[in-house]
Short mmCIF file of C-alpha atoms and ligand atoms in Angstrom, two decimals:
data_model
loop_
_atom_site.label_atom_id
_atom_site.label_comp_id
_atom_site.label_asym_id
_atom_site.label_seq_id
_atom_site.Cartn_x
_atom_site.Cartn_y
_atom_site.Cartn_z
CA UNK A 1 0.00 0.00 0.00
CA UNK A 2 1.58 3.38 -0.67
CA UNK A 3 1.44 5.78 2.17
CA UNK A 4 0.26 9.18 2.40
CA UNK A 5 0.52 12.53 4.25
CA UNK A 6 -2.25 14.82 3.57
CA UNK A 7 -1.45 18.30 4.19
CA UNK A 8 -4.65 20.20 4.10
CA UNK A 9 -6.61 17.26 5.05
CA UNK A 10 -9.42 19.51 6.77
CA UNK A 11 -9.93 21.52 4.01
CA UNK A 12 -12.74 20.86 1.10
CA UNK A 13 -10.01 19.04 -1.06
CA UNK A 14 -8.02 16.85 1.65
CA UNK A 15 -11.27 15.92 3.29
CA UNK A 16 -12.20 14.51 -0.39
CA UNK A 17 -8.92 13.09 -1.06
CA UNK A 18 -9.08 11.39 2.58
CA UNK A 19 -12.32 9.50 1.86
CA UNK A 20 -11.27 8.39 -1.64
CA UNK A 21 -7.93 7.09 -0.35
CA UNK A 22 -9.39 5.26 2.17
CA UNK A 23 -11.69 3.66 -0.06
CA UNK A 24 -8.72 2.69 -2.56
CA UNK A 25 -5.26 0.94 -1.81
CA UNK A 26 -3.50 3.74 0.10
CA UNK A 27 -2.85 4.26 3.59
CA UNK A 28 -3.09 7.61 5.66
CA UNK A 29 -0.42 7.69 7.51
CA UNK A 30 0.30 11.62 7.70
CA UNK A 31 -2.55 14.65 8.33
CA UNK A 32 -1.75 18.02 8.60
CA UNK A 33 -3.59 21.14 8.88
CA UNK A 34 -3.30 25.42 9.90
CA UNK A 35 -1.28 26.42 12.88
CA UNK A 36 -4.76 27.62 14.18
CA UNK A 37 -6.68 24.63 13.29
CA UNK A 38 -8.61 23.46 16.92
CA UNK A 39 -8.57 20.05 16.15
CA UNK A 40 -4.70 20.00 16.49
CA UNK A 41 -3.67 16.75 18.07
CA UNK A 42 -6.80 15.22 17.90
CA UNK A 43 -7.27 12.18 15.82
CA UNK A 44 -8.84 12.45 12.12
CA UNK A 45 -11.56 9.65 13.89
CA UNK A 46 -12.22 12.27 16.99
CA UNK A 47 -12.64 14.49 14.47
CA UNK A 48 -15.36 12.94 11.60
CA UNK A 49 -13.03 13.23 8.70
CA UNK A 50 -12.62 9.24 8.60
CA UNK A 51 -12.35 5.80 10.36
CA UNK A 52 -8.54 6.43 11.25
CA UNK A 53 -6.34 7.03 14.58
CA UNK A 54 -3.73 9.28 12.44
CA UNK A 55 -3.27 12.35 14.27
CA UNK A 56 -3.55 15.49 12.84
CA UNK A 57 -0.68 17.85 13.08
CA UNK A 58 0.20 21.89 12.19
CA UNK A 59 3.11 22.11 10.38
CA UNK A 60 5.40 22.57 12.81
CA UNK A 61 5.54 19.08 13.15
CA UNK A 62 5.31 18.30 9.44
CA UNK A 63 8.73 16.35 10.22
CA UNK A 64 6.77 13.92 12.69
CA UNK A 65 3.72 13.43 10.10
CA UNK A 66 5.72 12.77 7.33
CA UNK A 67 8.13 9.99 8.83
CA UNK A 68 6.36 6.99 7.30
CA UNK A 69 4.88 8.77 4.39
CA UNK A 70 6.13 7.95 0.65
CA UNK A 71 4.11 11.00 -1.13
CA UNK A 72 3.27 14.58 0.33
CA UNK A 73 -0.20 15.17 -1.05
CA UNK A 74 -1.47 18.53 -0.31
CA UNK A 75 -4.18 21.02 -1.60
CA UNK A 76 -3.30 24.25 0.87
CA UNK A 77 -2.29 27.82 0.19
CA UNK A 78 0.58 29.08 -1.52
CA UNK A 79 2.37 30.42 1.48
CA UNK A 80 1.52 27.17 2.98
CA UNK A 81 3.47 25.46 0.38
CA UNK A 82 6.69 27.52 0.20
CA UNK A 83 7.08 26.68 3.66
CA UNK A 84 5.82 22.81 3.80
CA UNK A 85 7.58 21.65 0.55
CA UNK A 86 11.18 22.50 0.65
CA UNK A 87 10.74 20.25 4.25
CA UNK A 88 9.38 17.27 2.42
CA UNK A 89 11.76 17.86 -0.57
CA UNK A 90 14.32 18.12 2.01
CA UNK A 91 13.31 14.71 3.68
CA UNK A 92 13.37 13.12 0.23
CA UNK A 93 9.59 12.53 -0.03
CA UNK A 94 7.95 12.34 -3.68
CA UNK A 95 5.70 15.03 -3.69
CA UNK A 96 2.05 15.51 -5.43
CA UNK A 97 0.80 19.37 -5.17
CA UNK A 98 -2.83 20.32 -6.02
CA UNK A 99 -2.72 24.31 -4.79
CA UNK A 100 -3.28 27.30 -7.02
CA UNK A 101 -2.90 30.46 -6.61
CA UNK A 102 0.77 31.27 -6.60
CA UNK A 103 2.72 34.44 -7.99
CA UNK A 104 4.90 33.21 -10.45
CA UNK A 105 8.35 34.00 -8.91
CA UNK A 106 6.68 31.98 -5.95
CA UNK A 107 6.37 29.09 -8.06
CA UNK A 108 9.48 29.12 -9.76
CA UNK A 109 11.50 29.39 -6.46
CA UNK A 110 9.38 26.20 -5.09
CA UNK A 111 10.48 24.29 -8.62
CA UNK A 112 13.73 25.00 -8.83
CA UNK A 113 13.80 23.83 -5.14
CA UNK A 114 12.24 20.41 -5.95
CA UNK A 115 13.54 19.53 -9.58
CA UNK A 116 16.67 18.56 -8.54
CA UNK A 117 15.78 16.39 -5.56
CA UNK A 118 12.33 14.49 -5.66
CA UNK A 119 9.71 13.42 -8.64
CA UNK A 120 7.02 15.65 -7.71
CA UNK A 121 3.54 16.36 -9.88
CA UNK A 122 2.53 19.65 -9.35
CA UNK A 123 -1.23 19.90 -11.32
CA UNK A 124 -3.64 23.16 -11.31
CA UNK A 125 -6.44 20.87 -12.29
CA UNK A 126 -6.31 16.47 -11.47
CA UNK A 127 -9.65 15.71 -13.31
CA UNK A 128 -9.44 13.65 -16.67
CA UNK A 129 -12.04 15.62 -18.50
CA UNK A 130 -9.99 19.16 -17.45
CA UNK A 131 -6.58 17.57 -18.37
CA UNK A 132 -8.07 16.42 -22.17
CA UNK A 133 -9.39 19.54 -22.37
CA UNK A 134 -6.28 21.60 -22.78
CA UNK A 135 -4.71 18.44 -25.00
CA UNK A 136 -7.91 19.59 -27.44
CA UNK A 137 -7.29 23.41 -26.90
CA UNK A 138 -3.85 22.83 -29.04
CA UNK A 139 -5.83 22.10 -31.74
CA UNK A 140 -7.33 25.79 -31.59
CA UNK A 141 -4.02 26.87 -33.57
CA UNK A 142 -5.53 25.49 -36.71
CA UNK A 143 -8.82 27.89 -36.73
CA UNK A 144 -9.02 30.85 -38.80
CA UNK A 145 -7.95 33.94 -37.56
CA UNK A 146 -11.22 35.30 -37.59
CA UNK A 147 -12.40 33.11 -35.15
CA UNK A 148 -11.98 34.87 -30.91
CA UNK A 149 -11.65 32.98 -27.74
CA UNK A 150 -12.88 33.35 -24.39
CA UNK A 151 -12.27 31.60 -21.30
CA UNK A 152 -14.67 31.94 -18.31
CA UNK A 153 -14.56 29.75 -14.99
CA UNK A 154 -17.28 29.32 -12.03
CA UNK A 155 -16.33 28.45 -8.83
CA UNK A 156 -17.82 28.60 -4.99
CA UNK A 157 -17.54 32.17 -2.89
CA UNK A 158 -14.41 30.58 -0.56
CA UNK A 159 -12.18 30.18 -3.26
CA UNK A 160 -9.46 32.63 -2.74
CA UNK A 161 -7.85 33.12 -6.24
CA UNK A 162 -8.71 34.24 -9.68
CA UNK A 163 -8.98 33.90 -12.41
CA UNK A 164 -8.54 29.92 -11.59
CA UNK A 165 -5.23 27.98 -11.76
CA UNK A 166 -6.94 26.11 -14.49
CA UNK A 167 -8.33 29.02 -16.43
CA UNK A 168 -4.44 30.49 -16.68
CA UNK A 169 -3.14 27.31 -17.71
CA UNK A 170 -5.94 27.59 -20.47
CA UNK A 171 -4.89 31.09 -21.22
CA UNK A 172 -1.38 29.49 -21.46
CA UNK A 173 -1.92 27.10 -23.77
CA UNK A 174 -4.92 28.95 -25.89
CA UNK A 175 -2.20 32.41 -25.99
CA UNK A 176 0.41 29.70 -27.39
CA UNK A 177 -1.75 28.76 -30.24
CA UNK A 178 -3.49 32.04 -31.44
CA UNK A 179 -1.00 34.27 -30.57
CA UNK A 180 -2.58 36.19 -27.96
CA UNK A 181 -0.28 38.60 -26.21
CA UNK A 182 -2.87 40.14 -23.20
CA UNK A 183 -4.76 38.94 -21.03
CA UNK A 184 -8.14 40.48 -20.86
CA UNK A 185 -10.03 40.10 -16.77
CA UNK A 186 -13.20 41.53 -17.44
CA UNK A 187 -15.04 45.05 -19.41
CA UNK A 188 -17.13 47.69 -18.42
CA UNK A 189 -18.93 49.95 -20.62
CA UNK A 190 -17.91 50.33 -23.99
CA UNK A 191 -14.54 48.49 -23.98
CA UNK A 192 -14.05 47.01 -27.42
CA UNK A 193 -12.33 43.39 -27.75
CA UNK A 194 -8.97 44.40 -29.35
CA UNK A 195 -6.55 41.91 -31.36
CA UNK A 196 -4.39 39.87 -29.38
CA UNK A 197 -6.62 40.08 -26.10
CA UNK A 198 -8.13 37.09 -24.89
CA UNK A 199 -10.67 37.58 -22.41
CA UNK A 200 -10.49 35.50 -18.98
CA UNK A 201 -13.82 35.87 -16.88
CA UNK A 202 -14.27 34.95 -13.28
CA UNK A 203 -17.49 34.26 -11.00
CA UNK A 204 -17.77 33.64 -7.91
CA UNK A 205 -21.00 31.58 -6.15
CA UNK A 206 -22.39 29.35 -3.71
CA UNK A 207 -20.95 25.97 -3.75
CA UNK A 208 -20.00 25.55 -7.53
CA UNK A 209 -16.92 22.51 -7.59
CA UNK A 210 -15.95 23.89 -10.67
CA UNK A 211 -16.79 25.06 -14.50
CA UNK A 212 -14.59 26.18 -17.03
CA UNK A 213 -16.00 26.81 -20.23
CA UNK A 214 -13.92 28.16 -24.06
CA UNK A 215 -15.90 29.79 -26.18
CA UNK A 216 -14.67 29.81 -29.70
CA UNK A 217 -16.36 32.58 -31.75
CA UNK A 218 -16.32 33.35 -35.06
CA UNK A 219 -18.58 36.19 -37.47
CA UNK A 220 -21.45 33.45 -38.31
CA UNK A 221 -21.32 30.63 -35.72
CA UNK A 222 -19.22 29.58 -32.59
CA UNK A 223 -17.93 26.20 -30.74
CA UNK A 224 -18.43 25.85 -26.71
CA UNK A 225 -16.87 23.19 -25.08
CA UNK A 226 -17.35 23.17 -21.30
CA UNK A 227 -16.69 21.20 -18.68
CA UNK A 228 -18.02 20.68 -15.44
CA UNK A 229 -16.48 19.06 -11.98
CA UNK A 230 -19.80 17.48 -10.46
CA UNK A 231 -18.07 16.86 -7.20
CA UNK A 232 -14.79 17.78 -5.82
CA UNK A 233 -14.38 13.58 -6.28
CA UNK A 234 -13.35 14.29 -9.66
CA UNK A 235 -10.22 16.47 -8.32
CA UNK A 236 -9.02 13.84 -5.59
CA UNK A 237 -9.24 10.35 -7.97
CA UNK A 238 -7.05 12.50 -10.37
CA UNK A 239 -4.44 13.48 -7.57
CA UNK A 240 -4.51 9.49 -6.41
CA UNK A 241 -3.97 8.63 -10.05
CA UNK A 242 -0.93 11.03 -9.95
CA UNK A 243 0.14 9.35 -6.69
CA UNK A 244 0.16 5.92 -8.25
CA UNK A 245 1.77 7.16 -11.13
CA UNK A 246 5.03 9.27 -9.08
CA UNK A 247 5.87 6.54 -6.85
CA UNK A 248 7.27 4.87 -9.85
CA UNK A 249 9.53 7.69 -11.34
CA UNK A 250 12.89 7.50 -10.32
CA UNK A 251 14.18 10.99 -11.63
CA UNK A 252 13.52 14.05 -9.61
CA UNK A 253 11.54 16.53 -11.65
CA UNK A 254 8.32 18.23 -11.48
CA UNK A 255 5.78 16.49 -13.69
CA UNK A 256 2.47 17.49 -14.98
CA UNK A 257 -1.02 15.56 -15.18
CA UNK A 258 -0.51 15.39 -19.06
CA UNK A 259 2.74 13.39 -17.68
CA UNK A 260 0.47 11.16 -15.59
CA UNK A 261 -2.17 10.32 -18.22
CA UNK A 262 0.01 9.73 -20.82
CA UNK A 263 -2.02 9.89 -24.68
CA UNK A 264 -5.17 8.52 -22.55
CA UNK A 265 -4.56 5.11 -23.80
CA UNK A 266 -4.38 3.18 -20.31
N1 LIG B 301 -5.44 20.89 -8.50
C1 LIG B 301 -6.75 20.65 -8.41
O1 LIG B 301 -7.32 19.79 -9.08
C2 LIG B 301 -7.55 21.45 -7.40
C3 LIG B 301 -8.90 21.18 -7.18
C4 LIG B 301 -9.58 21.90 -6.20
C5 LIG B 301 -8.91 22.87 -5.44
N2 LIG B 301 -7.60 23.11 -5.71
C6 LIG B 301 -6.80 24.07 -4.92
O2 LIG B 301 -6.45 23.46 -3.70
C7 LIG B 301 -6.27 24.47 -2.70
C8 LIG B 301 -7.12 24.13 -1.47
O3 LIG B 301 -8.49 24.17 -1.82
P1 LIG B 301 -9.64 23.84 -0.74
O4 LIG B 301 -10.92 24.21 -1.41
O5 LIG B 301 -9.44 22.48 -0.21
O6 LIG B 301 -9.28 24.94 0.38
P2 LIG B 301 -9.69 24.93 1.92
O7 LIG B 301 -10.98 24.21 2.13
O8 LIG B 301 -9.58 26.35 2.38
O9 LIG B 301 -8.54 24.05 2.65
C9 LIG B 301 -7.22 24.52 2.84
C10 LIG B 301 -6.49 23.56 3.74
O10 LIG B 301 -5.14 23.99 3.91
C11 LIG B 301 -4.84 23.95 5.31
N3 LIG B 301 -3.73 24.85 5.63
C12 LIG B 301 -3.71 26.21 5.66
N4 LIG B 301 -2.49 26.65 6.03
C13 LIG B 301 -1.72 25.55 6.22
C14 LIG B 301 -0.37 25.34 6.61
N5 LIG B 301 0.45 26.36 6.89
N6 LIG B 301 0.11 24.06 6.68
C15 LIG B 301 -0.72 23.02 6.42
N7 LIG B 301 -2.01 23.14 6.06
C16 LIG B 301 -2.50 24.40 5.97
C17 LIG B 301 -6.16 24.34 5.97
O11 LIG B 301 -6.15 24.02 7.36
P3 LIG B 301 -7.28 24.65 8.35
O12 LIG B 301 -8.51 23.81 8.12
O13 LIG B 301 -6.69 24.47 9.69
O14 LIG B 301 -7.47 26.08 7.96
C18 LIG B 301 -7.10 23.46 5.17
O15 LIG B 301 -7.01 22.13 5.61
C19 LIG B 301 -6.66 25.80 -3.38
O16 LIG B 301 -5.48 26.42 -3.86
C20 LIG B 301 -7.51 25.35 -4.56
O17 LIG B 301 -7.55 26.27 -5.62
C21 LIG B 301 -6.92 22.42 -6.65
#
């Protein structure tokens, strides 16, 4: 069974990932949560996460939690993570990294950091259906240049950043393959789409998991391809996949989802 250390295993995402990992052939060996978290030191069973007697730990004593762990798996903050990971890199522990949100300077630093000492994944988005998404938006670069895309997202009123992680790695990969040089947040009154902009919309409400949707417009008709997370089930199965899949890398490096899934073939 591979081991795990959830860090961020009361939020929305490790509470998720907890209950589909117990479920599946992995074993929680590892929880981790704020410094001000009140359930510090009391067991994830005391505390109605799952059926386990792991304690749960701030990350002062991330050492202690992630002893017997093979994989860091965490969905936290960003200033969460540039503390937590260089420890686990630093402990040798293959890491797999669902947070969004960071500045990229931030991100860079934490990369560099890990590249050259553990295979880590480090994913914006773990769901299949997101991650063959942006293998299709390549194919935008073969559309007419008349044709203009726009990206908007939906997610619940606690998320903290935007636009998304995943609608800027969309914006990443559309920008590659129409040329688009600025990004675009939002327009008020008469501001006129100009070439090169590609717009990126946010909202923000109630519970939504998560929708991203590209619209691809041309002068006479348009394409919409959408998709949308039913459950936050569809994040933590990816990041388990991506689990499976880093324990047997041998070179340090930081890996992507497309790495994970491969051409979709198994
Ligand atoms: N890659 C993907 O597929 C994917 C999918 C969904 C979400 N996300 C991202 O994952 C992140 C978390 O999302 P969420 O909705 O689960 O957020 P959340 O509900 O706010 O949970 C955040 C978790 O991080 C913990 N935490 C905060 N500071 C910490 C620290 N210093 N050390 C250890 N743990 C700490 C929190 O502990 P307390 O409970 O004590 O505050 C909580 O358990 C966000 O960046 C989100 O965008 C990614």
């Amino acid at each position: 069974m591979i081991k795990i250390c959830v860090v961020g295993a009361t939020g929305r995402m490790g509470r998720t990932v907890i209950s589909e990992a117990v479920k599946r052939n992995f074993e929680i060996v590892g929880a981790v949560a704020s410094p001000s978290n009140r359930g510090l030191g009391k067991t994830l069973r005391e505390l109605g996460i799952c059926d386990l007697d792991v304690p749960l730990y701030g990350p002062s004593k991330l050492r202690e939690a992630l002893e017997r762990a093979d994989v860091y798996l965490s969905f936290t903050t960003p200033e969460a993570e540039a503390a937590n990971i260089p420890e686990a890199a630093n402990m040798g522990k293959r890491i797999v990294m669902g947070t969004t949100g960071f500045a990229e300077d931030q991100l860079n630093k934490l990369k560099l950091l890990v590249s050259s000492r553990v295979p880590a994944v480090f994913a914006s988005n773990f769901s299949l259906g997101v991650n063959f998404l942006f293998k299709m938006l390549r194919q935008l670069a073969y559309l007419p240049s008349e044709y203009e895309i726009s990206i908007v997202e939906a997610h619940h009123s606690q998320k903290r950043d935007a636009p998304s992680g995943t609608a800027l790695a969309m914006a990443k990969i559309v920008s590659a393959a129409r040329g688009y040089s600025q990004i675009v947040r939002g327009r008020e009154r008469s501001a006129l789409r100009a070439h090169g902009e590609l717009e990126v919309l946010s909202v923000r409400a109630g519970g939504i998991p998560g929708i991203h949707e590209v619209i691809v417009a041309g002068p006479y008709d348009m394409i919409s391809i959408k998709h949308m997370a039913f459950s936050r089930n569809a994040f933590a199965l990816g990041a388990l996949r991506a689990v499976e899949w880093i324990m047997k890398q041998d070179q340090p490096g930081i890996y992507s989802m497309e790495d994970v899934l491969g051409d979709f073939e198994s």
